[in-house]
Short mmCIF file of C-alpha atoms in Angstrom, two decimals:
data_model
loop_
_atom_site.label_atom_id
_atom_site.label_comp_id
_atom_site.label_asym_id
_atom_site.label_seq_id
_atom_site.Cartn_x
_atom_site.Cartn_y
_atom_site.Cartn_z
CA MET A 1 0.00 0.00 0.00
CA THR A 2 1.31 3.45 -0.96
CA THR A 3 1.04 5.98 1.86
CA ALA A 4 0.58 9.71 1.53
CA ARG A 5 3.67 11.91 1.50
CA HIS A 6 3.14 13.05 5.09
CA GLY A 7 2.77 9.46 6.36
CA TRP A 8 -0.56 9.62 8.25
CA VAL A 9 -2.67 6.45 8.03
CA LEU A 10 -6.19 5.63 9.31
CA ARG A 11 -6.48 1.98 10.44
CA PRO A 12 -9.99 0.52 11.03
CA LEU A 13 -10.44 -1.75 14.07
CA ALA A 14 -12.80 -4.62 13.13
CA VAL A 15 -15.07 -2.33 11.10
CA PRO A 16 -17.10 -4.44 8.60
CA GLY A 17 -16.07 -3.68 5.05
CA LEU A 18 -13.11 -1.52 6.16
CA SER A 19 -10.19 -3.87 6.75
CA VAL A 20 -7.48 -2.10 4.71
CA PRO A 21 -5.46 0.77 6.26
CA LEU A 22 -6.41 4.08 4.60
CA PRO A 23 -3.73 6.69 3.80
CA VAL A 24 -4.87 10.21 4.66
CA PRO A 25 -4.55 12.40 1.51
CA GLU A 26 -3.59 16.07 1.57
CA ARG A 27 -7.24 17.09 1.20
CA GLY A 28 -8.22 15.03 4.27
CA LEU A 29 -10.98 12.44 4.77
CA THR A 30 -14.68 12.71 5.65
CA LEU A 31 -16.16 9.83 7.72
CA GLY A 32 -19.85 8.91 7.95
CA ARG A 33 -22.71 6.79 6.60
CA ASP A 34 -23.36 9.00 3.56
CA PRO A 35 -22.13 7.28 0.37
CA ALA A 36 -20.53 10.61 -0.62
CA CYS A 37 -18.08 10.38 2.33
CA ASP A 38 -14.47 9.35 1.74
CA VAL A 39 -14.77 6.64 4.42
CA VAL A 40 -18.26 5.12 4.32
CA VAL A 41 -19.27 3.39 7.57
CA PRO A 42 -21.86 0.57 7.12
CA GLY A 43 -25.18 1.87 8.40
CA ASP A 44 -26.58 -1.57 9.25
CA ALA A 45 -23.74 -2.23 11.70
CA TYR A 46 -23.57 1.32 13.10
CA PRO A 47 -26.97 3.06 12.83
CA GLY A 48 -25.89 5.67 15.37
CA VAL A 49 -23.27 7.17 12.99
CA SER A 50 -24.38 10.41 11.29
CA GLY A 51 -24.43 10.89 7.53
CA THR A 52 -21.37 13.15 7.74
CA HIS A 53 -19.97 12.44 11.21
CA ALA A 54 -16.36 13.71 11.35
CA ARG A 55 -13.52 14.96 9.18
CA LEU A 56 -9.74 14.41 9.27
CA PHE A 57 -7.74 17.36 7.93
CA LEU A 58 -4.08 18.40 7.67
CA ALA A 59 -2.43 21.67 8.58
CA ASP A 60 1.41 21.90 8.36
CA ASP A 61 1.61 18.06 8.46
CA VAL A 62 -0.33 18.05 11.75
CA LEU A 63 -3.36 15.75 11.54
CA SER A 64 -6.54 16.92 13.31
CA ILE A 65 -10.11 15.66 13.53
CA ALA A 66 -13.34 17.71 13.81
CA ASP A 67 -16.87 16.68 14.76
CA LEU A 68 -19.32 17.76 11.99
CA ASP A 69 -22.19 18.43 14.42
CA SER A 70 -22.93 14.69 14.64
CA ARG A 71 -25.81 13.52 16.80
CA ASN A 72 -23.74 10.99 18.83
CA GLY A 73 -20.51 12.97 19.16
CA LEU A 74 -16.84 12.16 18.65
CA LEU A 75 -14.43 10.42 21.08
CA VAL A 76 -10.62 10.60 21.02
CA ASN A 77 -8.95 8.16 23.41
CA GLY A 78 -12.29 7.71 25.16
CA ARG A 79 -12.91 11.44 25.73
CA ARG A 80 -15.47 13.67 24.01
CA ALA A 81 -13.96 16.06 21.47
CA THR A 82 -15.21 18.64 18.96
CA GLN A 83 -11.85 19.36 17.30
CA GLN A 84 -8.45 17.95 18.34
CA ALA A 85 -4.94 17.47 16.98
CA LEU A 86 -3.96 13.79 16.76
CA ALA A 87 -0.80 11.83 17.47
CA SER A 88 0.31 8.41 16.28
CA GLY A 89 -1.49 5.73 18.30
CA ASP A 90 -4.59 7.82 19.11
CA LEU A 91 -7.91 5.94 19.15
CA VAL A 92 -10.85 7.65 17.35
CA GLU A 93 -14.47 6.50 17.93
CA LEU A 94 -17.54 7.79 16.04
CA GLY A 95 -19.95 8.01 18.99
CA THR A 96 -20.18 5.72 22.00
CA GLY A 97 -20.20 2.14 20.74
CA GLY A 98 -19.49 3.34 17.19
CA PRO A 99 -16.73 2.26 14.76
CA ARG A 100 -13.18 2.71 15.99
CA PHE A 101 -10.00 3.67 14.16
CA VAL A 102 -6.32 3.96 15.12
CA ILE A 103 -4.18 6.83 13.81
CA THR A 104 -0.61 5.83 12.88
CA HIS A 105 2.33 7.60 11.26
CA THR A 106 4.57 5.70 8.86
CA SER A 107 8.32 6.11 9.49
CA GLY A 108 11.33 4.88 7.50
CA VAL A 109 12.22 1.17 7.59
CA ASP A 110 15.40 0.34 9.56
CA GLN A 111 18.23 -0.77 7.23
CA THR A 112 20.14 -3.91 8.23
CA LEU A 113 22.89 -5.90 6.49
CA VAL A 114 22.01 -9.60 6.09
CA ILE A 115 24.69 -11.98 4.71
CA ALA A 116 23.98 -15.70 4.57
CA ARG A 117 26.74 -18.36 4.83
CA ASP A 118 26.50 -21.76 3.22
CA GLY A 119 24.21 -24.02 5.22
CA GLU A 120 23.15 -21.23 7.65
CA ALA A 121 20.02 -19.15 8.00
CA PRO A 122 20.36 -15.42 7.24
CA ALA A 123 21.63 -13.31 10.13
CA ARG A 124 19.09 -10.88 11.63
CA GLY A 125 19.39 -7.38 13.05
CA LEU A 126 23.05 -6.69 12.14
CA ASP A 127 23.92 -3.00 12.59
CA GLY A 128 27.21 -3.30 10.66
CA PRO A 129 29.70 -5.88 9.34
CA GLY A 130 31.45 -7.80 12.21
CA THR A 131 34.53 -10.00 12.07
CA ARG A 132 32.68 -13.09 10.82
CA THR A 133 31.01 -11.01 8.12
CA VAL A 134 34.39 -9.50 7.07
CA ALA A 135 35.84 -12.99 6.81
CA VAL A 136 32.98 -14.18 4.65
CA LEU A 137 33.34 -11.15 2.35
CA ARG A 138 37.08 -11.66 2.04
CA ASP A 139 36.60 -15.34 1.22
CA ARG A 140 33.82 -14.65 -1.34
CA LEU A 141 35.63 -11.75 -3.11
CA GLY A 142 39.15 -13.19 -2.96
CA LEU A 143 40.56 -9.99 -1.43
CA PRO A 144 43.53 -9.78 0.93
CA GLU A 145 42.78 -8.71 4.48
CA GLN A 146 44.33 -5.20 4.23
CA ASP A 147 42.52 -4.35 0.97
CA LEU A 148 39.17 -5.26 2.43
CA GLU A 149 39.82 -3.24 5.59
CA GLN A 150 40.87 -0.21 3.52
CA MET A 151 37.80 -0.60 1.34
CA LEU A 152 35.53 -0.66 4.38
CA GLU A 153 37.34 2.34 5.88
CA ARG A 154 36.94 4.36 2.67
CA ARG A 155 33.25 3.44 2.51
CA GLN A 156 32.75 4.46 6.12
CA ARG A 157 34.51 7.80 5.51
CA ARG A 158 32.49 8.43 2.35
CA SER A 159 29.26 7.55 4.18
CA PHE A 160 30.17 10.01 6.95
CA LEU A 161 30.85 12.80 4.45
CA ILE A 162 27.57 12.10 2.64
CA ALA A 163 25.65 12.14 5.94
CA LEU A 164 27.37 15.41 6.93
CA ALA A 165 26.47 16.96 3.58
CA LEU A 166 22.86 15.87 3.99
CA VAL A 167 22.73 17.45 7.46
CA VAL A 168 24.12 20.74 6.12
CA VAL A 169 21.68 20.73 3.19
CA GLY A 170 18.83 19.94 5.58
CA LEU A 171 19.79 22.83 7.87
CA LEU A 172 20.02 25.22 4.92
CA GLY A 173 16.66 23.98 3.64
CA THR A 174 15.08 24.47 7.07
CA TRP A 175 16.49 28.01 7.30
CA TRP A 176 15.17 28.86 3.83
CA ALA A 177 11.74 27.37 4.67
CA LEU A 178 11.56 29.44 7.87
CA GLU A 179 12.46 32.63 6.01
CA GLU A 180 9.91 31.87 3.30
CA PHE A 181 7.28 31.18 5.98
CA LYS A 182 8.05 34.53 7.62
CA ARG A 183 7.72 36.35 4.29
CA THR A 184 4.42 34.55 3.52
CA GLU A 185 3.11 35.25 7.02
CA ARG A 186 3.94 38.95 6.70
CA ALA A 187 2.21 39.10 3.31
CA SER A 188 -0.88 37.31 4.68
CA ARG A 189 -0.96 39.60 7.70
CA ASP A 190 -0.70 42.72 5.53
CA ALA A 191 -3.50 41.43 3.26
CA ALA A 192 -5.71 40.65 6.27
CA LEU A 193 -5.06 44.11 7.73
CA ALA A 194 -5.99 45.69 4.38
CA VAL A 195 -9.30 43.79 4.34
CA LEU A 196 -10.05 44.72 7.97
CA SER A 197 -9.19 48.34 7.24
CA SER A 198 -11.58 48.37 4.27
CA GLN A 199 -14.35 46.80 6.37
CA TRP A 200 -13.71 49.30 9.15
CA GLU A 201 -13.99 52.25 6.75
CA ALA A 202 -17.26 50.86 5.33
CA SER A 203 -18.67 50.32 8.85
CA ARG A 204 -17.59 53.81 9.92
CA ALA A 205 -19.28 55.34 6.87
CA SER A 206 -22.48 53.42 7.68
CA LEU A 207 -22.27 54.51 11.31
CA ASP A 208 -21.77 58.18 10.31
CA LYS A 209 -24.82 57.91 8.07
CA ALA A 210 -26.87 56.42 10.91
CA ILE A 211 -25.69 59.19 13.30
CA HIS A 212 -26.72 61.91 10.83
CA ALA A 213 -30.14 60.26 10.37
CA TRP A 214 -30.45 60.07 14.17
CA ASP A 215 -29.68 63.77 14.56
CA ASP A 216 -32.09 64.71 11.77
CA GLU A 217 -34.93 62.71 13.36
CA LYS A 218 -34.23 64.25 16.76
CA ARG A 219 -34.32 67.79 15.32
CA LEU A 220 -37.63 67.05 13.56
CA LEU A 221 -39.14 65.83 16.84
CA GLU A 222 -37.87 68.90 18.69
CA ASP A 223 -39.38 71.20 16.04
CA GLN A 224 -42.66 69.28 16.24
CA ARG A 225 -42.69 69.56 20.05
CA ASP A 226 -42.11 73.33 19.88
CA ARG A 227 -44.93 73.79 17.34
CA LEU A 228 -47.36 71.70 19.40
CA GLU A 229 -46.50 73.58 22.61
CA SER A 230 -47.04 76.91 20.80
CA SER A 231 -50.37 75.77 19.32
CA LEU A 232 -51.57 74.46 22.68
CA ALA A 233 -50.64 77.75 24.40
CA GLU A 234 -52.56 79.72 21.76
CA GLN A 235 -55.64 77.54 22.22
CA LEU A 236 -55.56 77.89 26.01
CA ALA A 237 -55.04 81.67 25.80
CA GLY A 238 -58.05 82.20 23.55
CA ASP A 239 -61.45 83.28 24.82
CA ALA A 240 -63.25 80.37 23.19
CA ALA A 241 -60.89 77.39 23.40
CA ASP A 242 -61.90 74.28 21.46
CA ASP A 243 -61.82 71.51 24.08
CA GLU A 244 -61.60 68.77 21.44
CA ARG A 245 -58.71 70.55 19.70
CA VAL A 246 -56.92 71.10 23.06
CA GLU A 247 -57.20 67.39 23.95
CA GLN A 248 -55.92 66.41 20.50
CA LEU A 249 -52.89 68.73 20.82
CA ARG A 250 -52.11 67.39 24.29
CA GLN A 251 -52.15 63.77 23.05
CA GLN A 252 -49.88 64.64 20.11
CA LEU A 253 -47.52 66.51 22.44
CA ASP A 254 -47.34 63.57 24.86
CA GLN A 255 -46.52 61.19 21.99
CA THR A 256 -43.83 63.53 20.66
CA ARG A 257 -42.24 63.94 24.09
CA THR A 258 -42.26 60.14 24.56
CA SER A 259 -40.53 59.65 21.20
CA LEU A 260 -38.03 62.41 21.99
CA ALA A 261 -37.19 60.81 25.35
CA LEU A 262 -35.88 57.79 23.46
CA PHE A 263 -33.02 59.91 22.18
CA ASP A 264 -31.65 60.27 25.70
CA PRO A 265 -28.82 57.63 26.04
CA VAL A 266 -29.97 56.43 29.47
CA ASN A 267 -33.61 56.17 28.43
CA LEU A 268 -32.60 54.49 25.17
CA GLU A 269 -30.56 51.78 26.90
CA GLN A 270 -33.30 51.13 29.45
CA THR A 271 -35.83 50.85 26.65
CA ARG A 272 -33.62 48.40 24.79
CA LEU A 273 -33.15 46.20 27.85
CA ALA A 274 -36.89 46.22 28.51
CA GLU A 275 -37.63 45.22 24.90
CA VAL A 276 -35.06 42.39 24.99
CA SER A 277 -36.65 41.05 28.19
CA ARG A 278 -40.14 41.25 26.63
CA VAL A 279 -39.10 39.33 23.49
CA GLU A 280 -37.05 36.81 25.46
CA ALA A 281 -40.18 35.66 27.33
CA ALA A 282 -41.77 34.66 23.98
CA VAL A 283 -38.74 32.62 22.79
CA VAL A 284 -39.00 28.83 23.02
CA MET A 285 -36.54 25.96 22.91
CA ILE A 286 -37.66 23.29 20.43
CA GLU A 287 -36.84 19.60 20.94
CA ALA A 288 -37.24 17.30 17.92
CA THR A 289 -37.00 13.49 18.20
CA GLN A 290 -37.22 11.31 15.08
CA THR A 291 -37.95 7.57 15.40
CA LEU A 292 -38.70 4.71 12.98
CA ARG A 293 -41.95 2.71 13.10
CA ASP A 294 -42.68 -0.48 11.17
CA THR A 295 -45.74 0.21 9.00
CA ARG A 296 -46.92 -3.42 9.12
CA SER A 297 -46.75 -4.10 12.84
CA GLY A 298 -46.94 -0.52 14.12
CA LYS A 299 -43.90 -1.17 16.38
CA LEU A 300 -40.91 1.10 16.92
CA LEU A 301 -37.41 0.04 15.87
CA PHE A 302 -35.05 -0.80 18.77
CA LEU A 303 -31.27 -1.33 18.99
CA ASP A 304 -29.79 -3.92 21.37
CA ARG A 305 -26.14 -2.94 21.78
CA ARG A 306 -25.35 -6.21 23.60
CA ASP A 307 -26.20 -8.20 20.45
CA THR A 308 -23.44 -7.91 17.84
CA ARG A 309 -25.45 -9.67 15.12
CA PHE A 310 -27.80 -8.00 12.65
CA THR A 311 -30.64 -8.98 14.98
CA SER A 312 -29.48 -6.17 17.29
CA LEU A 313 -32.03 -4.10 15.31
CA ASN A 314 -35.42 -5.43 16.34
CA LEU A 315 -39.12 -4.69 16.80
CA GLU A 316 -39.43 -6.66 20.05
CA GLY A 317 -38.46 -3.82 22.39
CA ARG A 318 -34.93 -5.11 23.17
CA GLY A 319 -32.45 -2.38 24.02
CA GLU A 320 -33.20 1.28 23.28
CA VAL A 321 -35.32 3.05 20.67
CA VAL A 322 -33.41 4.07 17.54
CA ALA A 323 -33.80 7.86 17.52
CA ALA A 324 -32.24 11.02 16.08
CA GLN A 325 -32.50 14.05 18.37
CA GLY A 326 -31.98 17.75 17.80
CA SER A 327 -32.86 21.10 19.31
CA GLY A 328 -33.24 24.68 18.20
CA SER A 329 -35.07 27.93 18.91
CA GLY A 330 -38.33 29.59 17.90
CA PHE A 331 -40.67 32.42 18.99
CA CYS A 332 -44.39 32.67 19.65
CA VAL A 333 -46.20 35.31 17.58
CA SER A 334 -49.82 34.82 18.67
CA PRO A 335 -51.88 34.17 21.81
CA ASP A 336 -53.34 31.22 19.85
CA GLY A 337 -50.00 29.36 20.14
CA TRP A 338 -48.41 29.93 16.71
CA ILE A 339 -44.61 29.59 16.67
CA LEU A 340 -42.11 30.47 13.92
CA THR A 341 -38.74 28.68 13.53
CA ASN A 342 -36.42 27.16 10.90
CA ALA A 343 -37.55 24.18 8.85
CA HIS A 344 -34.26 22.37 9.50
CA VAL A 345 -34.86 22.57 13.28
CA VAL A 346 -38.03 20.44 13.11
CA MET A 347 -37.31 18.36 9.99
CA GLU A 348 -33.64 17.41 10.60
CA LYS A 349 -32.84 18.14 6.95
CA GLY A 350 -29.90 15.95 5.84
CA ARG A 351 -29.45 14.47 9.31
CA GLY A 352 -32.58 12.38 9.87
CA LEU A 353 -32.90 8.63 10.05
CA ASP A 354 -32.73 7.11 6.57
CA LEU A 355 -31.98 3.46 7.33
CA ASP A 356 -32.76 0.92 4.62
CA LEU A 357 -32.80 -2.43 6.42
CA GLY A 358 -34.11 -4.59 3.60
CA PRO A 359 -37.39 -6.49 3.21
CA ALA A 360 -37.49 -7.54 6.88
CA PHE A 361 -38.57 -4.02 7.84
CA GLU A 362 -40.95 -1.51 6.31
CA LEU A 363 -40.04 1.64 8.24
CA ALA A 364 -41.49 5.13 8.24
CA ALA A 365 -39.95 8.11 10.07
CA GLU A 366 -41.95 9.89 12.79
CA THR A 367 -41.04 13.22 14.37
CA GLU A 368 -42.16 14.25 17.87
CA LEU A 369 -41.92 17.94 18.80
CA PHE A 370 -41.92 19.70 22.19
CA VAL A 371 -41.38 23.36 23.10
CA VAL A 372 -40.31 24.98 26.38
CA PHE A 373 -40.75 28.73 26.94
CA SER A 374 -37.77 30.68 28.30
CA GLY A 375 -37.97 30.85 32.08
CA GLU A 376 -40.15 27.70 32.29
CA GLU A 377 -39.60 23.95 32.62
CA LEU A 378 -42.87 22.57 31.24
CA ARG A 379 -42.46 20.73 27.90
CA ARG A 380 -45.50 21.39 25.70
CA PRO A 381 -46.28 19.17 22.68
CA ALA A 382 -46.24 20.91 19.30
CA ARG A 383 -47.11 19.97 15.74
CA LEU A 384 -45.75 21.08 12.39
CA VAL A 385 -48.45 22.94 10.42
CA ASP A 386 -46.59 24.45 7.45
CA PHE A 387 -43.06 24.98 6.13
CA VAL A 388 -40.95 26.24 3.21
CA ALA A 389 -37.64 24.47 2.65
CA GLU A 390 -36.67 24.89 -0.99
CA ASP A 391 -33.62 26.81 -2.25
CA ASP A 392 -32.71 29.46 0.38
CA GLN A 393 -36.04 29.18 2.18
CA ASP A 394 -35.80 27.65 5.66
CA LEU A 395 -38.91 28.47 7.72
CA ALA A 396 -41.56 26.46 9.57
CA LEU A 397 -44.78 27.23 11.44
CA LEU A 398 -45.68 25.23 14.57
CA LYS A 399 -48.82 25.16 16.71
CA ILE A 400 -49.28 24.44 20.41
CA GLU A 401 -52.42 24.47 22.51
CA PRO A 402 -52.88 28.03 23.83
CA PHE A 403 -52.89 28.59 27.59
CA GLU A 404 -53.64 31.46 29.93
CA GLY A 405 -50.87 34.02 30.12
CA ILE A 406 -48.98 32.67 27.09
CA SER A 407 -46.00 34.89 26.25
CA HIS A 408 -46.11 36.12 22.65
CA LEU A 409 -45.10 39.04 20.44
CA ASP A 410 -48.31 41.00 19.93
CA ASP A 411 -46.56 43.51 17.65
CA PHE A 412 -44.99 40.98 15.25
CA ASP A 413 -45.18 42.34 11.70
CA PRO A 414 -43.47 40.82 8.61
CA ALA A 415 -43.63 44.25 6.96
CA HIS A 416 -40.96 45.82 9.22
CA SER A 417 -38.13 47.36 7.21
CA LEU A 418 -34.62 45.92 7.41
CA PRO A 419 -32.05 47.67 9.63
CA SER A 420 -29.20 49.50 7.89
CA ARG A 421 -25.55 48.40 7.98
CA GLY A 422 -23.92 49.17 11.32
CA SER A 423 -27.21 48.98 13.25
CA ASP A 424 -27.33 47.23 16.62
CA VAL A 425 -29.30 43.98 16.73
CA PHE A 426 -29.97 41.32 19.38
CA LEU A 427 -30.08 37.55 18.73
CA ILE A 428 -32.13 35.53 21.23
CA GLY A 429 -32.16 31.73 21.44
CA PHE A 430 -30.79 28.57 23.03
CA PRO A 431 -27.16 27.95 21.94
CA LEU A 432 -26.23 24.23 22.36
CA GLY A 433 -29.81 23.48 23.53
CA THR A 434 -30.02 21.52 26.77
CA GLU A 435 -26.23 20.98 26.75
CA ALA A 436 -25.77 24.59 27.89
CA LEU A 437 -25.86 25.35 31.62
CA GLN A 438 -29.45 25.67 32.86
CA GLU A 439 -31.18 26.16 36.23
CA GLY A 440 -32.27 22.57 36.78
CA ASP A 441 -35.13 21.74 34.41
CA ARG A 442 -35.86 25.47 33.89
CA VAL A 443 -34.45 26.72 30.57
CA ILE A 444 -33.21 30.27 30.05
CA ALA A 445 -32.69 31.86 26.64
CA SER A 446 -29.41 33.62 25.82
CA THR A 447 -29.13 37.06 24.23
CA PHE A 448 -26.23 38.02 21.95
CA ARG A 449 -25.62 41.61 20.85
CA GLY A 450 -24.15 42.35 17.42
CA ILE A 451 -24.35 44.59 14.39
CA VAL A 452 -25.62 44.21 10.85
CA SER A 453 -22.51 43.69 8.71
CA ARG A 454 -24.06 43.64 5.24
CA GLN A 455 -26.76 42.07 3.08
CA VAL A 456 -25.57 39.12 0.99
CA GLY A 457 -28.17 38.22 -1.61
CA TYR A 458 -31.08 36.71 0.27
CA TYR A 459 -29.52 36.94 3.75
CA LEU A 460 -28.56 39.55 6.32
CA GLN A 461 -25.04 38.98 7.67
CA VAL A 462 -24.59 39.82 11.34
CA ASP A 463 -21.45 40.14 13.42
CA ALA A 464 -22.68 38.27 16.51
CA ALA A 465 -22.23 34.94 18.28
CA VAL A 466 -24.20 32.16 16.53
CA HIS A 467 -23.99 28.60 17.83
CA PRO A 468 -25.83 25.32 17.13
CA GLY A 469 -29.22 25.69 18.80
CA ASN A 470 -29.59 29.40 17.90
CA SER A 471 -31.29 28.44 14.62
CA GLY A 472 -34.90 29.63 14.42
CA GLY A 473 -34.52 32.32 17.09
CA PRO A 474 -35.61 35.94 16.51
CA VAL A 475 -33.32 38.86 15.65
CA ILE A 476 -34.64 42.20 16.98
CA ASP A 477 -33.62 45.83 16.65
CA GLY A 478 -33.26 48.33 19.51
CA ARG A 479 -37.02 48.89 19.63
CA GLY A 480 -37.82 45.21 20.08
CA ARG A 481 -39.12 44.71 16.53
CA VAL A 482 -38.34 41.35 14.90
CA VAL A 483 -36.23 41.99 11.79
CA GLY A 484 -35.20 38.42 10.96
CA VAL A 485 -34.81 34.75 11.91
CA VAL A 486 -31.40 33.16 12.64
CA THR A 487 -30.68 30.39 10.13
CA GLY A 488 -26.94 29.54 10.12
CA ARG A 489 -23.31 30.55 10.47
CA GLN A 490 -20.32 30.93 8.15
CA PRO A 491 -18.80 27.53 7.19
CA LEU A 492 -15.04 26.97 7.00
CA ARG A 493 -13.01 24.97 4.50
CA ASP A 494 -12.04 22.36 7.11
CA GLY A 495 -15.71 21.45 7.65
CA GLY A 496 -16.19 23.54 10.78
CA ALA A 497 -17.84 26.94 11.15
CA THR A 498 -17.06 30.32 12.68
CA ALA A 499 -19.45 31.40 15.42
CA SER A 500 -18.85 35.15 14.93
CA ILE A 501 -20.43 35.46 11.46
CA GLY A 502 -24.11 34.56 11.28
CA TYR A 503 -26.80 34.67 8.62
CA VAL A 504 -30.39 35.82 9.12
CA ILE A 505 -33.55 35.34 7.04
CA PRO A 506 -35.22 38.76 6.62
CA VAL A 507 -38.52 39.06 8.49
CA ALA A 508 -40.43 39.81 5.26
CA GLU A 509 -39.95 36.18 4.19
CA THR A 510 -42.13 34.98 7.09
CA SER A 511 -45.13 36.33 5.18
CA ARG A 512 -45.05 33.06 3.24
CA LEU A 513 -46.25 31.32 6.43
CA TRP A 514 -47.76 34.09 8.56
CA PRO A 515 -50.63 34.69 8.88
CA PRO A 516 -51.41 30.96 8.54
CA ARG A 517 -53.29 29.74 5.49
CA ASP A 518 -55.98 28.24 7.70
CA ASP A 519 -56.89 28.22 11.37
CA GLY A 520 -54.66 25.17 12.09
#
């Protein structure tokens, strides 16, 4: 078997259908049950492995492995890991009880001199020619003793000079490589600084524009307040004041003063915090569990991990139910119990159970949904009513039974305009779902503050923390108005993702589902 230039090799441990060691190419390897993966794990033997479970990748000849948001996790030497550099001899396991692999690094083969004498087995493990070997050589070649010794001495001297030259060349090569790396690093740093400088200038220009608009709006409100105060004073000073007109002017003046108070920094921040708290109460954590039921018998599919045969998958209730689980966020927009979220949160797009177990089973997937409001611990059953999941669309509408005091956004409006670049926004949701620290069974939503970076085609890009579990949560502006729905984060070439660049579906797109097409 020919190994890759860097020498890293993936060796399966008793994995059916994967008995040959696999060299790790420069581009890396993707492991999972999906036939498109570089290393395809048999789904019948390991149903708990995700479609795309993990990826091996190289950086400066260092081999690392990353978990691709699998449902059963990744273990390195028996410990949970999301991304970790590997060393020769490390044991990698795709989920508890999943397939196991050993990472090895191929080194050079030790060179030994083996000379066989007549009637003897070859000598093993000789580091150099000894006296018996010299005698054999002399006898075979017909050379006098001195000539052979001189020949060996010259060869040893030549070998030493060659080794010395190789060391010098290697040192020079290392020095040149280090200098080249420094030059490349400086060039990359300068390019990155140029990009950041350009982005900073664009953000500053957007911020200056927003400040000017802010000042203009404040001046208009001040002028309006002065006119209303003057008109009210004239009405009150007249002999025959119009009571209806006076009341109308007073209401307009109160509204103008309230709007103007928002331009005070202290009042503005207090208003923002109050709006965040109000919206947070209407945000829900969504739990989705997908199982497989046999359509003929009506029984669920179980997995008995103690049984290593194919019969470990059964309909007799042995072991544990085969299930795919996920979580995300959503928000309630009506006292009738309507909830908006992402379609991929409730449908497990690309990550659901898709086992084909042959004619012995006729299986159909079933999804069970529950929601928990922020600040509560009660899990309420939900059902999927409508969704859009084609192209860039990724929205779903859920329904729960309404209850007294249900928290909801009574001012939700898909017609709200999008915020401009540089505007402050708040992302509310449940990063990492139930894996994040909670107060017992009571769940608490997290709020992340960021800014609108730009609009990229269909999406708004935001500079804010976005983690698995945030999907489907609302994005609000400083006045508490929903301006979008969190849908994803920026992927990286190594298969991971950066949490600081997120993408948001504009709120106008929710008009495809809200108001609902029927009464549910």
